[in-house]
């Protein structure tokens, strides 16, 4: 169902949906105010080493985490996005996207531990 949901977007980008391996695991969170737990802003009670360990908590698996609650800017979606960029940069060795401001990337991604 997930691949079918994205089939049109993949095809429009010139990618055959059948050529993409389906994900092995998908995790989804849905914050709703009527839920048992309502959204809140967390904060990491650790330091830079803890943040680095959280990015890839299980060394034997290709599992990566990015979340504003333990990122560099808590309380904003930008914190999750910056942490996702840090995972791509530090854990997977990918360069900055061409469209992303180089000064911002250096300060908010590369310079962070």
XYZ file of N, CA and C in Angstrom:
339
model
N 0.811 -1.192 0.000
C 0.000 0.000 0.000
C 0.865 1.272 0.000
N 1.995 1.234 0.697
C 2.872 2.398 0.746
C 3.453 2.691 -0.635
N 3.912 1.670 -1.319
C 4.500 1.867 -2.645
C 3.431 2.315 -3.636
N 2.212 1.773 -3.520
C 1.121 2.183 -4.399
C 0.792 3.651 -4.173
N 0.868 4.080 -2.939
C 0.578 5.483 -2.603
C 1.540 6.435 -3.307
N 2.776 6.027 -3.482
C 3.797 6.885 -4.078
C 4.094 6.553 -5.547
N 3.362 5.603 -6.120
C 3.634 5.152 -7.491
C 3.562 6.296 -8.508
N 2.566 7.148 -8.406
C 2.409 8.237 -9.369
C 3.581 9.221 -9.277
N 3.983 9.581 -8.055
C 5.100 10.514 -7.880
C 6.401 9.901 -8.383
N 6.604 8.611 -8.122
C 7.812 7.943 -8.618
C 7.822 7.927 -10.144
N 6.692 7.561 -10.734
C 6.603 7.510 -12.194
C 6.835 8.879 -12.812
N 6.304 9.924 -12.192
C 6.491 11.266 -12.748
C 7.938 11.732 -12.636
N 8.708 11.112 -11.738
C 10.132 11.434 -11.616
C 10.981 10.511 -12.478
N 10.321 9.665 -13.274
C 11.048 8.770 -14.164
C 11.552 7.508 -13.493
N 10.981 7.173 -12.350
C 11.387 5.974 -11.623
C 10.250 4.964 -11.678
N 10.561 3.782 -12.153
C 9.547 2.729 -12.199
C 9.268 2.272 -10.773
N 8.027 2.367 -10.311
C 7.705 1.985 -8.933
C 8.181 0.582 -8.562
N 8.146 -0.344 -9.525
C 8.596 -1.709 -9.257
C 10.095 -1.831 -9.088
N 10.857 -0.800 -9.495
C 12.312 -0.834 -9.389
C 12.808 -0.413 -8.007
N 11.912 0.111 -7.198
C 12.288 0.572 -5.860
C 11.957 -0.518 -4.859
N 12.961 -0.905 -4.075
C 12.720 -1.918 -3.041
C 11.776 -1.348 -1.997
N 10.785 -2.107 -1.608
C 9.873 -1.599 -0.565
C 10.616 -1.507 0.769
N 10.190 -0.616 1.631
C 10.845 -0.509 2.940
C 10.623 -1.780 3.754
N 11.584 -2.088 4.604
C 11.435 -3.246 5.474
C 10.620 -2.886 6.711
N 10.697 -1.624 7.107
C 9.976 -1.174 8.289
C 9.547 0.266 8.073
N 8.362 0.588 8.496
C 7.874 1.958 8.453
C 7.337 2.296 9.840
N 7.737 3.437 10.342
C 7.258 3.889 11.647
C 6.519 5.191 11.429
N 5.343 5.296 11.969
C 4.524 6.485 11.801
C 4.034 6.943 13.156
N 4.108 8.230 13.384
C 3.555 8.805 14.607
C 2.472 9.782 14.208
N 1.405 9.799 14.960
C 0.301 10.699 14.662
C -0.114 11.376 15.955
N 0.197 12.646 16.047
C -0.176 13.396 17.240
C -1.586 13.925 17.073
N -2.464 13.512 17.949
C -3.822 14.031 17.940
C -4.172 14.482 19.352
N -4.845 15.586 19.457
C -5.156 16.123 20.778
C -6.128 15.246 21.547
N -6.919 14.427 20.846
C -7.875 13.557 21.526
C -7.231 12.243 21.966
N -5.968 12.061 21.643
C -5.288 10.819 21.987
C -4.945 10.729 23.462
N -4.489 9.564 23.847
C -4.111 9.347 25.242
C -2.939 10.241 25.640
N -2.013 10.424 24.705
C -0.865 11.294 24.944
C -0.922 12.430 23.940
N -0.849 13.619 24.400
C -0.917 14.766 23.501
C 0.489 15.267 23.185
N 0.642 15.999 22.111
C 1.958 16.484 21.731
C 2.597 17.336 22.822
N 3.878 17.235 22.896
C 4.631 18.055 23.834
C 6.016 18.289 23.281
N 6.755 19.092 23.950
C 8.121 19.357 23.530
C 9.043 18.691 24.522
N 9.819 17.761 24.032
C 10.776 17.082 24.896
C 12.125 17.750 24.807
N 13.022 17.274 25.617
C 14.395 17.745 25.501
C 15.304 16.632 25.969
N 16.422 16.534 25.362
C 17.386 15.501 25.673
C 18.126 15.876 26.947
N 18.154 14.960 27.889
C 18.878 15.201 29.135
C 20.286 14.623 29.034
N 20.900 14.848 27.924
C 22.247 14.355 27.701
C 23.037 15.399 26.942
N 24.112 14.957 26.370
C 24.971 15.879 25.648
C 25.187 15.449 24.214
N 26.252 15.968 23.638
C 26.541 15.730 22.229
C 26.787 14.257 21.912
N 27.470 13.547 22.792
C 27.711 12.124 22.561
C 26.390 11.360 22.536
N 25.479 11.712 23.442
C 24.168 11.063 23.468
C 23.408 11.312 22.172
N 23.464 12.537 21.666
C 22.808 12.862 20.397
C 23.375 12.018 19.260
N 24.683 11.887 19.225
C 25.324 11.093 18.175
C 24.910 9.623 18.279
N 24.835 9.104 19.506
C 24.421 7.712 19.694
C 22.963 7.506 19.305
N 22.125 8.493 19.546
C 20.712 8.385 19.185
C 20.499 8.359 17.675
N 21.370 9.004 16.924
C 21.219 9.011 15.461
C 21.231 7.599 14.895
N 22.053 6.726 15.464
C 22.126 5.321 15.032
C 22.231 4.464 16.290
N 21.082 4.194 16.912
C 21.095 3.554 18.225
C 21.542 2.093 18.245
N 21.413 1.396 17.126
C 21.785 -0.018 17.065
C 22.833 -0.206 15.967
N 24.109 -0.247 16.329
C 25.175 -0.281 15.322
C 25.054 -1.415 14.317
N 24.444 -2.519 14.713
C 24.353 -3.658 13.803
C 23.230 -3.536 12.771
N 22.417 -2.498 12.891
C 21.307 -2.286 11.953
C 21.402 -0.918 11.294
N 20.912 -0.825 10.084
C 20.814 0.472 9.403
C 19.527 1.148 9.831
N 19.479 1.547 11.084
C 18.342 2.233 11.664
C 18.830 3.597 12.118
N 18.198 4.642 11.614
C 18.618 6.008 11.926
C 17.423 6.781 12.459
N 17.666 7.638 13.445
C 16.603 8.421 14.056
C 16.878 9.903 13.910
N 15.823 10.659 13.712
C 15.920 12.120 13.654
C 14.637 12.661 14.261
N 14.770 13.424 15.332
C 13.588 13.941 15.991
C 13.935 15.230 16.700
N 13.026 16.158 16.699
C 13.277 17.443 17.341
C 13.441 17.311 18.848
N 12.859 16.278 19.460
C 12.961 16.119 20.908
C 14.391 15.882 21.380
N 15.215 15.296 20.541
C 16.612 15.118 20.932
C 17.559 15.703 19.892
N 17.037 16.606 19.105
C 17.848 17.277 18.098
C 18.497 18.535 18.634
N 18.820 19.422 17.733
C 19.548 20.637 18.084
C 18.621 21.823 18.298
N 17.421 21.742 17.760
C 16.431 22.812 17.916
C 15.121 22.164 18.341
N 14.880 22.089 19.637
C 13.667 21.419 20.083
C 12.462 22.330 19.940
N 11.325 21.691 19.700
C 10.073 22.426 19.632
C 9.656 22.871 18.245
N 10.460 22.625 17.254
C 10.143 23.075 15.898
C 10.426 21.955 14.903
N 9.638 21.893 13.859
C 9.866 20.891 12.815
C 11.245 21.049 12.203
N 11.751 22.270 12.187
C 13.096 22.511 11.641
C 14.145 21.701 12.402
N 13.893 21.438 13.688
C 14.822 20.626 14.463
C 14.902 19.207 13.943
N 13.760 18.639 13.572
C 13.748 17.297 12.989
C 14.440 17.293 11.640
N 14.194 18.322 10.836
C 14.810 18.385 9.516
C 16.323 18.549 9.615
N 16.790 19.395 10.547
C 18.233 19.573 10.735
C 18.866 18.271 11.205
N 18.184 17.564 12.087
C 18.732 16.302 12.561
C 18.731 15.254 11.454
N 17.722 15.267 10.605
C 17.700 14.346 9.461
C 18.881 14.636 8.536
N 19.169 15.916 8.310
C 20.338 16.269 7.494
C 21.622 15.794 8.163
N 21.684 15.875 9.498
C 22.872 15.409 10.220
C 23.048 13.909 10.045
N 21.958 13.151 10.066
C 22.038 11.712 9.823
C 22.601 11.460 8.429
N 22.078 12.172 7.440
C 22.553 11.984 6.068
C 24.031 12.336 5.930
N 24.447 13.419 6.616
C 25.839 13.881 6.530
C 26.777 12.988 7.343
N 26.477 12.781 8.627
C 27.407 12.097 9.529
C 27.355 10.576 9.413
N 26.180 10.025 9.223
C 26.046 8.572 9.228
C 26.135 7.950 7.841
N 25.663 8.668 6.825
C 25.643 8.104 5.475
C 26.637 8.767 4.528
N 27.296 9.838 4.991
C 28.331 10.486 4.189
C 27.835 11.238 2.970
N 26.568 11.659 2.991
C 26.027 12.382 1.840
C 26.367 13.864 1.921
N 26.575 14.501 0.785
C 26.849 15.941 0.783
C 25.561 16.740 0.988
N 25.740 18.011 1.219
C 24.586 18.910 1.377
C 23.790 18.973 0.082
N 22.485 19.088 0.179
C 21.684 19.290 -1.032
C 22.079 20.613 -1.685
N 22.076 20.656 -2.995
C 22.474 21.883 -3.714
C 21.565 23.052 -3.393
N 20.306 22.775 -3.111
C 19.330 23.842 -2.890
C 19.399 24.423 -1.480
N 20.106 23.775 -0.574
C 20.153 24.227 0.814
C 21.258 25.266 0.991
N 20.948 26.337 1.689
C 21.903 27.412 1.929
C 23.168 26.851 2.577
N 24.319 27.092 1.963
C 25.588 26.523 2.413
C 25.971 27.002 3.819
N 25.755 28.263 4.104
C 26.099 28.795 5.430
C 25.221 28.150 6.509
N 23.925 28.027 6.232
C 23.018 27.379 7.168
C 23.441 25.936 7.405
N 23.751 25.224 6.326
C 24.142 23.816 6.412
C 25.402 23.660 7.252
N 26.377 24.496 7.023
C 27.626 24.422 7.783
C 27.377 24.644 9.277
N 26.554 25.651 9.599
C 26.293 26.002 10.984
C 25.364 25.010 11.689
N 24.307 24.576 11.014
C 23.260 23.774 11.649
C 23.411 22.266 11.456
N 24.325 21.877 10.568
C 24.497 20.433 10.330
C 25.946 20.017 10.581
N 26.866 20.511 9.779
C 28.261 20.067 9.860
C 28.879 20.412 11.208
N 28.645 21.604 11.713
C 29.267 22.043 12.964
C 28.690 21.344 14.192
N 27.509 20.748 14.069
C 26.913 20.043 15.202
C 27.557 18.685 15.353
N 27.770 18.258 16.597
C 28.440 16.947 16.815
C 27.558 15.768 16.434
